[in-house]
mmCIF file of C-alpha atoms in Angstrom:
data_model
loop_
_atom_site.group_PDB
_atom_site.id
_atom_site.type_symbol
_atom_site.label_atom_id
_atom_site.label_comp_id
_atom_site.label_asym_id
_atom_site.label_seq_id
_atom_site.Cartn_x
_atom_site.Cartn_y
_atom_site.Cartn_z
ATOM 1 C CA MET C 66 55.237 -38.376 48.425
ATOM 2 C CA VAL C 67 54.823 -35.127 46.586
ATOM 3 C CA THR C 68 53.898 -32.183 48.691
ATOM 4 C CA LYS C 69 51.544 -29.720 46.990
ATOM 5 C CA PRO C 70 52.611 -26.101 47.255
ATOM 6 C CA GLN C 71 50.372 -24.224 49.615
ATOM 7 C CA SER C 72 48.481 -21.316 48.090
ATOM 8 C CA LYS C 73 48.957 -17.937 49.641
ATOM 9 C CA PRO C 74 45.905 -16.535 51.337
ATOM 10 C CA THR C 75 44.148 -13.881 49.267
ATOM 11 C CA SER C 76 43.947 -10.556 50.955
ATOM 12 C CA ARG C 77 40.535 -8.987 51.461
ATOM 13 C CA ARG C 78 41.623 -5.980 49.386
ATOM 14 C CA LYS C 79 42.648 -8.132 46.387
ATOM 15 C CA PHE C 80 39.481 -10.203 46.633
ATOM 16 C CA LEU C 81 37.245 -7.151 46.584
ATOM 17 C CA ALA C 82 39.187 -5.616 43.709
ATOM 18 C CA GLY C 83 38.889 -8.824 41.689
ATOM 19 C CA ALA C 84 35.199 -9.129 42.447
ATOM 20 C CA ALA C 85 34.675 -5.551 41.311
ATOM 21 C CA LEU C 86 36.412 -6.248 38.014
ATOM 22 C CA THR C 87 34.435 -9.468 37.492
ATOM 23 C CA GLY C 88 31.193 -7.697 38.323
ATOM 24 C CA ALA C 89 31.984 -4.888 35.917
ATOM 25 C CA ALA C 90 32.680 -7.373 33.156
ATOM 26 C CA THR C 91 29.446 -9.189 33.886
ATOM 27 C CA ILE C 92 27.432 -6.007 33.817
ATOM 28 C CA ALA C 93 29.025 -4.922 30.536
ATOM 29 C CA LEU C 94 28.081 -8.124 28.696
ATOM 30 C CA PRO C 95 24.425 -7.395 27.756
ATOM 31 C CA GLN C 96 24.148 -4.957 24.843
ATOM 32 C CA ILE C 97 21.537 -2.758 26.429
ATOM 33 C CA SER C 98 20.227 0.146 24.325
ATOM 34 C CA ARG C 99 21.196 3.504 25.746
ATOM 35 C CA ALA C 100 19.260 5.463 23.119
ATOM 36 C CA GLN C 101 17.276 8.430 24.295
ATOM 37 C CA THR C 102 13.610 7.985 25.086
ATOM 38 C CA VAL C 103 11.410 9.782 22.554
ATOM 39 C CA THR C 104 7.726 9.990 21.654
ATOM 40 C CA LEU C 105 6.890 11.064 18.100
ATOM 41 C CA LYS C 106 3.554 12.580 17.160
ATOM 42 C CA MET C 107 2.118 11.187 13.895
ATOM 43 C CA GLN C 108 -1.184 12.078 12.243
ATOM 44 C CA GLY C 109 -2.962 10.328 9.400
ATOM 45 C CA SER C 110 -5.120 11.779 6.636
ATOM 46 C CA TRP C 111 -7.962 9.391 7.499
ATOM 47 C CA GLY C 112 -11.140 9.460 9.514
ATOM 48 C CA ALA C 113 -11.476 7.218 12.541
ATOM 49 C CA GLY C 114 -13.469 4.516 10.707
ATOM 50 C CA ASP C 115 -11.352 4.279 7.567
ATOM 51 C CA ILE C 116 -9.410 1.059 7.026
ATOM 52 C CA PHE C 117 -6.425 3.265 6.127
ATOM 53 C CA ASN C 118 -6.439 4.312 9.769
ATOM 54 C CA ASP C 119 -6.217 0.621 10.697
ATOM 55 C CA MET C 120 -3.255 0.302 8.328
ATOM 56 C CA ALA C 121 -1.525 3.308 9.871
ATOM 57 C CA LYS C 122 -1.998 1.776 13.303
ATOM 58 C CA GLN C 123 -0.403 -1.469 12.132
ATOM 59 C CA TYR C 124 2.740 0.516 11.347
ATOM 60 C CA VAL C 125 2.531 2.320 14.686
ATOM 61 C CA ASP C 126 2.098 -0.961 16.579
ATOM 62 C CA ILE C 127 5.172 -2.469 14.899
ATOM 63 C CA VAL C 128 7.306 0.570 15.750
ATOM 64 C CA ASN C 129 6.070 0.666 19.334
ATOM 65 C CA GLU C 130 6.730 -3.030 19.863
ATOM 66 C CA LEU C 131 10.227 -2.921 18.382
ATOM 67 C CA GLY C 132 11.120 0.417 19.939
ATOM 68 C CA ALA C 133 9.760 -0.114 23.448
ATOM 69 C CA PRO C 134 10.399 1.418 25.860
ATOM 70 C CA ARG C 135 12.614 4.085 24.282
ATOM 71 C CA LEU C 136 10.738 4.847 21.057
ATOM 72 C CA LYS C 137 7.013 5.444 20.798
ATOM 73 C CA LEU C 138 4.671 6.718 18.095
ATOM 74 C CA ASP C 139 1.586 8.595 19.253
ATOM 75 C CA TYR C 140 -0.938 8.310 16.382
ATOM 76 C CA LEU C 141 -3.779 10.761 15.724
ATOM 77 C CA ASN C 142 -6.730 10.722 13.310
ATOM 78 C CA ALA C 143 -7.301 13.296 10.586
ATOM 79 C CA GLY C 144 -8.295 16.648 12.006
ATOM 80 C CA ALA C 145 -6.721 16.113 15.423
ATOM 81 C CA VAL C 146 -4.000 18.652 14.607
ATOM 82 C CA VAL C 147 -4.490 19.559 10.927
ATOM 83 C CA LYS C 148 -6.877 18.708 8.091
ATOM 84 C CA ALA C 149 -6.325 15.703 5.826
ATOM 85 C CA PHE C 150 -4.694 17.668 2.981
ATOM 86 C CA GLU C 151 -2.424 19.593 5.395
ATOM 87 C CA VAL C 152 -0.498 16.693 6.926
ATOM 88 C CA GLN C 153 2.653 17.133 4.838
ATOM 89 C CA ASP C 154 2.858 20.864 5.590
ATOM 90 C CA ALA C 155 2.581 20.111 9.303
ATOM 91 C CA VAL C 156 5.360 17.495 9.099
ATOM 92 C CA ASN C 157 7.551 19.879 7.114
ATOM 93 C CA LYS C 158 7.131 22.623 9.734
ATOM 94 C CA GLY C 159 7.636 20.249 12.657
ATOM 95 C CA VAL C 160 4.086 20.736 13.955
ATOM 96 C CA LEU C 161 3.848 16.960 13.467
ATOM 97 C CA ASP C 162 6.807 14.594 13.652
ATOM 98 C CA GLY C 163 5.278 12.201 11.134
ATOM 99 C CA GLY C 164 2.388 11.676 8.771
ATOM 100 C CA HIS C 165 0.489 8.846 7.073
ATOM 101 C CA LEU C 166 -0.997 9.996 3.757
ATOM 102 C CA VAL C 167 -0.902 9.626 -0.043
ATOM 103 C CA ALA C 168 1.050 11.583 -2.645
ATOM 104 C CA ALA C 169 -2.146 12.751 -4.345
ATOM 105 C CA TYR C 170 -2.822 14.906 -1.270
ATOM 106 C CA TRP C 171 0.241 17.084 -1.917
ATOM 107 C CA TYR C 172 0.519 17.075 -5.703
ATOM 108 C CA GLY C 173 -0.608 20.716 -5.715
ATOM 109 C CA LYS C 174 2.975 21.616 -4.836
ATOM 110 C CA ASN C 175 4.282 19.970 -8.007
ATOM 111 C CA ARG C 176 2.440 17.792 -10.514
ATOM 112 C CA ALA C 177 5.365 15.353 -10.447
ATOM 113 C CA ALA C 178 4.412 14.441 -6.872
ATOM 114 C CA SER C 179 1.372 12.547 -8.118
ATOM 115 C CA LEU C 180 3.647 10.199 -10.059
ATOM 116 C CA PHE C 181 4.370 8.666 -6.639
ATOM 117 C CA GLY C 182 0.770 7.525 -6.306
ATOM 118 C CA THR C 183 -1.631 8.466 -9.062
ATOM 119 C CA GLY C 184 0.544 8.149 -12.144
ATOM 120 C CA PRO C 185 0.074 6.499 -15.546
ATOM 121 C CA CYS C 186 -0.430 2.749 -15.629
ATOM 122 C CA TYR C 187 2.290 1.803 -18.180
ATOM 123 C CA GLY C 188 1.076 -1.783 -17.771
ATOM 124 C CA TRP C 189 2.404 -2.052 -14.211
ATOM 125 C CA ASP C 190 0.702 -2.144 -10.829
ATOM 126 C CA ALA C 191 1.398 -0.943 -7.299
ATOM 127 C CA HIS C 192 3.640 -3.921 -6.478
ATOM 128 C CA GLN C 193 5.906 -3.020 -9.371
ATOM 129 C CA PHE C 194 5.757 0.641 -8.396
ATOM 130 C CA LEU C 195 7.197 -0.326 -5.008
ATOM 131 C CA SER C 196 9.933 -2.344 -6.718
ATOM 132 C CA TRP C 197 10.810 0.790 -8.713
ATOM 133 C CA PHE C 198 10.769 2.916 -5.565
ATOM 134 C CA TYR C 199 13.119 0.653 -3.592
ATOM 135 C CA TYR C 200 15.189 -1.088 -6.277
ATOM 136 C CA GLY C 201 15.032 1.453 -9.079
ATOM 137 C CA ASP C 202 15.514 5.219 -8.969
ATOM 138 C CA GLY C 203 12.249 5.942 -7.175
ATOM 139 C CA HIS C 204 13.484 6.714 -3.665
ATOM 140 C CA LYS C 205 16.324 8.871 -4.966
ATOM 141 C CA LEU C 206 13.965 10.847 -7.240
ATOM 142 C CA TYR C 207 11.464 11.225 -4.404
ATOM 143 C CA ALA C 208 14.148 12.630 -2.103
ATOM 144 C CA GLU C 209 15.344 15.027 -4.795
ATOM 145 C CA LEU C 210 11.820 16.241 -5.542
ATOM 146 C CA THR C 211 10.799 16.745 -1.917
ATOM 147 C CA GLN C 212 14.058 18.031 -0.463
ATOM 148 C CA LYS C 213 15.813 19.836 -3.323
ATOM 149 C CA VAL C 214 13.018 20.985 -5.623
ATOM 150 C CA LEU C 215 10.306 21.678 -3.032
ATOM 151 C CA ASN C 216 12.710 22.393 -0.135
ATOM 152 C CA LEU C 217 10.673 20.264 2.246
ATOM 153 C CA ASP C 218 12.198 19.138 5.529
ATOM 154 C CA ILE C 219 10.904 15.585 5.191
ATOM 155 C CA VAL C 220 12.021 12.017 4.589
ATOM 156 C CA GLY C 221 9.543 9.446 3.371
ATOM 157 C CA TRP C 222 8.760 5.945 2.162
ATOM 158 C CA TYR C 223 5.934 4.133 0.380
ATOM 159 C CA LEU C 224 4.106 0.989 1.466
ATOM 160 C CA MET C 225 0.922 -1.014 0.948
ATOM 161 C CA PRO C 226 0.502 -1.668 -2.795
ATOM 162 C CA LEU C 227 -3.140 -0.679 -3.076
ATOM 163 C CA PRO C 228 -5.287 -2.887 -5.316
ATOM 164 C CA THR C 229 -6.533 -1.143 -8.445
ATOM 165 C CA GLN C 230 -9.053 1.482 -7.505
ATOM 166 C CA PRO C 231 -12.598 1.271 -8.873
ATOM 167 C CA LEU C 232 -13.862 3.898 -11.296
ATOM 168 C CA GLY C 233 -16.270 4.690 -8.509
ATOM 169 C CA TRP C 234 -19.851 5.310 -7.497
ATOM 170 C CA PHE C 235 -22.613 6.498 -9.820
ATOM 171 C CA LYS C 236 -26.387 6.904 -9.872
ATOM 172 C CA PHE C 237 -26.510 4.974 -13.163
ATOM 173 C CA GLU C 238 -24.300 2.542 -15.064
ATOM 174 C CA PRO C 239 -21.937 4.464 -17.365
ATOM 175 C CA LYS C 240 -21.253 2.276 -20.408
ATOM 176 C CA THR C 241 -19.363 4.588 -22.746
ATOM 177 C CA PRO C 242 -17.108 7.652 -22.411
ATOM 178 C CA ALA C 243 -20.020 9.776 -23.607
ATOM 179 C CA ASP C 244 -21.971 8.796 -20.483
ATOM 180 C CA LEU C 245 -19.346 10.534 -18.366
ATOM 181 C CA LYS C 246 -19.334 13.885 -20.158
ATOM 182 C CA ASN C 247 -20.005 16.891 -17.882
ATOM 183 C CA LEU C 248 -20.527 14.651 -14.845
ATOM 184 C CA LYS C 249 -19.547 16.341 -11.559
ATOM 185 C CA TYR C 250 -17.012 13.867 -10.156
ATOM 186 C CA ARG C 251 -14.673 13.622 -7.189
ATOM 187 C CA THR C 252 -11.109 12.336 -7.412
ATOM 188 C CA VAL C 253 -7.622 13.556 -6.457
ATOM 189 C CA GLY C 254 -4.128 13.972 -7.881
ATOM 190 C CA LEU C 255 -3.333 13.499 -11.546
ATOM 191 C CA ALA C 256 -6.503 11.432 -11.799
ATOM 192 C CA SER C 257 -8.340 14.750 -11.706
ATOM 193 C CA ASN C 258 -6.505 15.866 -14.851
ATOM 194 C CA VAL C 259 -7.207 12.551 -16.571
ATOM 195 C CA MET C 260 -10.916 12.707 -15.830
ATOM 196 C CA GLN C 261 -11.066 16.354 -16.885
ATOM 197 C CA ALA C 262 -9.457 15.368 -20.177
ATOM 198 C CA MET C 263 -12.345 12.918 -20.604
ATOM 199 C CA GLY C 264 -14.859 15.733 -20.152
ATOM 200 C CA LEU C 265 -15.824 15.342 -16.500
ATOM 201 C CA LYS C 266 -16.114 18.280 -14.096
ATOM 202 C CA VAL C 267 -13.766 17.355 -11.271
ATOM 203 C CA THR C 268 -13.710 18.447 -7.637
ATOM 204 C CA GLN C 269 -10.911 17.357 -5.288
ATOM 205 C CA LEU C 270 -12.104 16.504 -1.778
ATOM 206 C CA PRO C 271 -10.739 14.504 1.182
ATOM 207 C CA GLY C 272 -12.643 11.332 2.008
ATOM 208 C CA GLY C 273 -14.605 12.809 4.887
ATOM 209 C CA GLU C 274 -16.224 15.432 2.664
ATOM 210 C CA ILE C 275 -17.463 13.116 -0.112
ATOM 211 C CA ILE C 276 -20.877 12.079 1.234
ATOM 212 C CA PRO C 277 -21.959 15.610 2.241
ATOM 213 C CA ALA C 278 -20.918 16.806 -1.238
ATOM 214 C CA MET C 279 -23.033 14.075 -2.856
ATOM 215 C CA GLU C 280 -26.017 14.904 -0.655
ATOM 216 C CA LYS C 281 -25.782 18.603 -1.543
ATOM 217 C CA GLY C 282 -25.321 17.960 -5.273
ATOM 218 C CA VAL C 283 -21.827 19.456 -5.332
ATOM 219 C CA ILE C 284 -20.750 16.197 -7.004
ATOM 220 C CA GLU C 285 -22.798 13.519 -8.810
ATOM 221 C CA ALA C 286 -20.280 10.646 -8.752
ATOM 222 C CA PHE C 287 -17.028 9.862 -7.000
ATOM 223 C CA GLU C 288 -14.224 7.455 -6.401
ATOM 224 C CA TYR C 289 -12.355 6.988 -3.136
ATOM 225 C CA ASN C 290 -10.398 3.763 -2.988
ATOM 226 C CA ASN C 291 -11.838 0.353 -2.036
ATOM 227 C CA PRO C 292 -15.017 -1.494 -0.974
ATOM 228 C CA THR C 293 -14.207 -1.310 2.748
ATOM 229 C CA SER C 294 -13.460 2.405 2.959
ATOM 230 C CA ASP C 295 -16.370 3.174 0.641
ATOM 231 C CA MET C 296 -18.817 1.039 2.624
ATOM 232 C CA ARG C 297 -17.730 2.446 5.974
ATOM 233 C CA PHE C 298 -18.365 6.054 5.068
ATOM 234 C CA GLY C 299 -21.760 5.312 3.531
ATOM 235 C CA ALA C 300 -21.215 5.283 -0.224
ATOM 236 C CA ALA C 301 -24.197 2.976 -0.759
ATOM 237 C CA ASP C 302 -26.487 5.560 0.854
ATOM 238 C CA VAL C 303 -25.895 8.055 -1.958
ATOM 239 C CA ALA C 304 -25.260 5.866 -5.033
ATOM 240 C CA LYS C 305 -26.084 2.302 -6.075
ATOM 241 C CA TYR C 306 -23.851 1.666 -9.092
ATOM 242 C CA TYR C 307 -20.258 0.644 -8.334
ATOM 243 C CA MET C 308 -17.921 0.470 -11.315
ATOM 244 C CA MET C 309 -14.884 -1.764 -10.745
ATOM 245 C CA SER C 310 -11.540 -1.388 -12.557
ATOM 246 C CA SER C 311 -9.987 1.824 -13.800
ATOM 247 C CA TYR C 312 -6.725 3.384 -14.956
ATOM 248 C CA HIS C 313 -7.185 6.634 -13.067
ATOM 249 C CA GLN C 314 -5.332 5.295 -9.985
ATOM 250 C CA ASN C 315 -3.943 1.944 -10.960
ATOM 251 C CA ASN C 316 -0.749 1.867 -8.910
ATOM 252 C CA GLU C 317 -1.199 3.910 -5.748
ATOM 253 C CA CYS C 318 0.533 3.228 -2.427
ATOM 254 C CA LEU C 319 0.327 4.764 1.023
ATOM 255 C CA GLU C 320 3.046 7.113 2.223
ATOM 256 C CA ILE C 321 4.842 7.590 5.535
ATOM 257 C CA GLU C 322 6.732 10.813 6.153
ATOM 258 C CA PHE C 323 8.819 12.158 9.022
ATOM 259 C CA ASN C 324 10.279 15.554 9.658
ATOM 260 C CA LYS C 325 13.840 15.191 8.332
ATOM 261 C CA THR C 326 15.488 17.253 11.071
ATOM 262 C CA LYS C 327 13.689 15.252 13.757
ATOM 263 C CA PHE C 328 14.404 11.916 12.076
ATOM 264 C CA GLU C 329 18.111 12.624 11.702
ATOM 265 C CA SER C 330 18.355 13.677 15.351
ATOM 266 C CA LEU C 331 17.341 10.172 16.431
ATOM 267 C CA PRO C 332 19.882 7.453 17.220
ATOM 268 C CA LYS C 333 20.636 5.162 14.299
ATOM 269 C CA GLU C 334 18.869 2.231 15.924
ATOM 270 C CA GLN C 335 15.637 4.224 16.184
ATOM 271 C CA GLN C 336 15.967 5.412 12.591
ATOM 272 C CA ALA C 337 16.342 1.776 11.567
ATOM 273 C CA ILE C 338 13.175 0.777 13.430
ATOM 274 C CA LEU C 339 11.131 3.515 11.758
ATOM 275 C CA THR C 340 12.532 2.562 8.352
ATOM 276 C CA HIS C 341 12.280 -1.225 8.480
ATOM 277 C CA ALA C 342 8.831 -1.138 10.065
ATOM 278 C CA VAL C 343 7.604 0.280 6.745
ATOM 279 C CA ALA C 344 8.233 -3.023 4.936
ATOM 280 C CA ALA C 345 6.669 -5.073 7.731
ATOM 281 C CA ALA C 346 3.569 -2.881 7.800
ATOM 282 C CA SER C 347 3.290 -2.999 4.006
ATOM 283 C CA SER C 348 2.819 -6.746 4.092
ATOM 284 C CA LYS C 349 0.445 -6.694 7.063
ATOM 285 C CA ASN C 350 -1.633 -3.946 5.435
ATOM 286 C CA LEU C 351 -2.117 -5.985 2.274
ATOM 287 C CA TRP C 352 -2.824 -9.237 4.102
ATOM 288 C CA MET C 353 -5.542 -7.470 6.102
ATOM 289 C CA ALA C 354 -6.990 -5.721 3.047
ATOM 290 C CA PHE C 355 -7.665 -8.715 0.800
ATOM 291 C CA PRO C 356 -10.151 -10.603 2.990
ATOM 292 C CA GLN C 357 -11.771 -7.380 4.218
ATOM 293 C CA TYR C 358 -12.244 -5.934 0.735
ATOM 294 C CA GLY C 359 -13.712 -9.194 -0.547
ATOM 295 C CA LYS C 360 -16.095 -9.543 2.377
ATOM 296 C CA ASP C 361 -17.287 -5.951 2.210
ATOM 297 C CA LEU C 362 -17.848 -6.050 -1.544
ATOM 298 C CA GLN C 363 -20.247 -8.949 -1.001
ATOM 299 C CA THR C 364 -21.987 -7.000 1.770
ATOM 300 C CA LEU C 365 -22.497 -4.081 -0.611
ATOM 301 C CA ILE C 366 -24.006 -6.419 -3.206
ATOM 302 C CA GLN C 367 -26.128 -8.691 -1.020
ATOM 303 C CA LYS C 368 -27.149 -6.410 1.846
ATOM 304 C CA ASP C 369 -27.028 -2.875 0.453
ATOM 305 C CA GLY C 370 -28.407 -3.610 -3.011
ATOM 306 C CA VAL C 371 -25.456 -2.175 -4.901
ATOM 307 C CA HIS C 372 -25.148 -3.013 -8.606
ATOM 308 C CA VAL C 373 -21.519 -3.893 -9.293
ATOM 309 C CA TYR C 374 -20.155 -3.842 -12.830
ATOM 310 C CA ARG C 375 -16.761 -3.982 -14.436
ATOM 311 C CA THR C 376 -15.864 -0.761 -16.269
ATOM 312 C CA SER C 377 -16.276 -1.081 -20.037
ATOM 313 C CA GLU C 378 -13.268 -1.386 -22.304
ATOM 314 C CA SER C 379 -14.296 1.748 -24.186
ATOM 315 C CA ILE C 380 -14.038 3.828 -20.994
ATOM 316 C CA LEU C 381 -10.699 2.236 -20.126
ATOM 317 C CA GLN C 382 -9.376 3.017 -23.611
ATOM 318 C CA ALA C 383 -10.550 6.600 -23.235
ATOM 319 C CA GLN C 384 -8.663 6.830 -19.936
ATOM 320 C CA LEU C 385 -5.442 5.680 -21.583
ATOM 321 C CA ALA C 386 -5.890 8.296 -24.320
ATOM 322 C CA ALA C 387 -6.472 10.912 -21.624
ATOM 323 C CA TRP C 388 -3.322 9.814 -19.816
ATOM 324 C CA ASP C 389 -1.350 10.346 -23.025
ATOM 325 C CA LYS C 390 -2.543 13.956 -23.142
ATOM 326 C CA VAL C 391 -1.820 14.599 -19.469
ATOM 327 C CA VAL C 392 1.681 13.091 -19.610
ATOM 328 C CA ALA C 393 2.532 15.021 -22.799
ATOM 329 C CA GLN C 394 1.291 18.297 -21.316
ATOM 330 C CA TYR C 395 3.117 18.111 -18.013
ATOM 331 C CA SER C 396 6.263 16.595 -19.500
ATOM 332 C CA SER C 397 6.544 19.666 -21.736
ATOM 333 C CA GLU C 398 5.942 22.060 -18.827
ATOM 334 C CA ASN C 399 7.752 20.392 -15.930
ATOM 335 C CA GLU C 400 11.245 18.916 -16.237
ATOM 336 C CA TRP C 401 10.843 16.883 -13.051
ATOM 337 C CA PHE C 402 7.574 15.436 -14.252
ATOM 338 C CA LYS C 403 9.248 14.317 -17.460
ATOM 339 C CA LYS C 404 12.317 12.976 -15.642
ATOM 340 C CA ILE C 405 10.301 10.849 -13.226
ATOM 341 C CA SER C 406 7.666 9.726 -15.738
ATOM 342 C CA ASP C 407 10.299 8.679 -18.304
ATOM 343 C CA ASN C 408 12.159 6.768 -15.591
ATOM 344 C CA GLN C 409 8.996 4.930 -14.537
ATOM 345 C CA LYS C 410 8.051 4.089 -18.106
ATOM 346 C CA ALA C 411 11.493 2.611 -18.811
ATOM 347 C CA TRP C 412 11.367 0.555 -15.585
ATOM 348 C CA ALA C 413 7.860 -0.771 -16.253
ATOM 349 C CA LYS C 414 8.607 -1.953 -19.795
ATOM 350 C CA ASP C 415 10.350 -5.215 -18.904
ATOM 351 C CA VAL C 416 8.933 -5.638 -15.402
ATOM 352 C CA ALA C 417 5.318 -5.445 -16.586
ATOM 353 C CA TYR C 418 6.068 -7.594 -19.654
ATOM 354 C CA TYR C 419 7.248 -10.439 -17.429
ATOM 355 C CA ASN C 420 4.342 -10.076 -15.018
ATOM 356 C CA ILE C 421 1.634 -9.978 -17.696
ATOM 357 C CA LEU C 422 3.142 -12.799 -19.745
ATOM 358 C CA ASN C 423 3.562 -15.045 -16.734
ATOM 359 C CA ALA C 424 0.348 -14.284 -14.823
ATOM 360 C CA SER C 425 -2.211 -17.079 -14.694
ATOM 361 C CA ASP C 426 -5.768 -16.518 -15.911
ATOM 362 C CA SER C 427 -7.439 -15.943 -12.550
ATOM 363 C CA LYS C 428 -10.862 -15.517 -14.115
ATOM 364 C CA LEU C 429 -10.674 -18.950 -15.773
ATOM 365 C CA ALA C 430 -9.715 -20.602 -12.487
ATOM 366 C CA TYR C 431 -12.358 -18.721 -10.513
ATOM 367 C CA ASN C 432 -15.151 -19.746 -12.874
ATOM 368 C CA HIS C 433 -13.886 -23.350 -12.775
ATOM 369 C CA TYR C 434 -14.499 -23.521 -9.018
ATOM 370 C CA TYR C 435 -17.242 -20.970 -8.385
ATOM 371 C CA GLY C 436 -18.800 -20.370 -11.787
ATOM 372 C CA GLN C 437 -22.181 -21.927 -11.055
ATOM 373 C CA GLU C 438 -22.418 -20.285 -7.638
ATOM 374 C CA GLN C 439 -21.030 -16.839 -8.388
ATOM 375 C CA PRO C 440 -19.811 -16.454 -11.979
ATOM 376 C CA LEU C 441 -17.611 -13.594 -13.079
ATOM 377 C CA GLY C 442 -19.977 -12.115 -15.604
ATOM 378 C CA PHE C 443 -17.669 -10.161 -17.861
#
């Protein structure tokens, strides 16, 4: 018979000490965030009803869900703190922590800024612009322009590859470049220089001021961005001819900016949330836009009596010729304009070649299935 050795009784002091160590180890296991709690104030450049406001809120919702409860974005509409064209200045000064806008709204600081939103087509589109921004030299050039050349205390990213913007709203159907001569027209960014080169008289206005300007005769035609935004602010009340397709803003994206000092003061995990939420929101923005734009274009046609036409090739050719003049002028005057534009043109050469060569003929397929019901008449 083998006698088992008797275990020594554990003292109360040793038991409590061991339990304390075990408890400490147990408590230490979960990787709980100890980042500071912070609320950031962000304002958009959009009125309350604009779909761009909905897109900004998609970004805000993603950040707030991922960052809860220690990181929160408090989003405000245009005008809540500053006017639509003043958002970047407010972010730079720290009046706002962040902004949701477009580059065309701050190109007055340097014409090269508009290359990040309303630049030449070069055969590419907004999807390929984003590929240049994130996988080419775009983000580096943007940081150099904003931080080193303009001395702005901001960091920023682009998102939402906007579908090609229509030529806009008119009180008649312009068929040739001559029909546009001396027309008082609203646009923004480098598009204003392009349209001026075509002989139009251009006024730059934020979206909320377009309809009053049309009603007062300050402008006679305008472009803003898309069927949904245009319908919501009442474009069909002041014009009935909607010209689709244009090169004036062929590859624009939305922009998110944060005050650089504020952003860099945040813990790395919160910086990562703000950064990676940009890509998530970009996809959600586009997925929301496609069905809404299509639905609202049909509403404009069938309910509001809008005449929708595709812009003539002669006008499109005239736009390209105007772009050549604008690019040549500013490239000779502005080294950063030339540096960025040349970089974009080199990037687009092979990227656009592949995309154009490989793209299916969507018009052929559409007419195959819907031609008798709703033919594409161009």
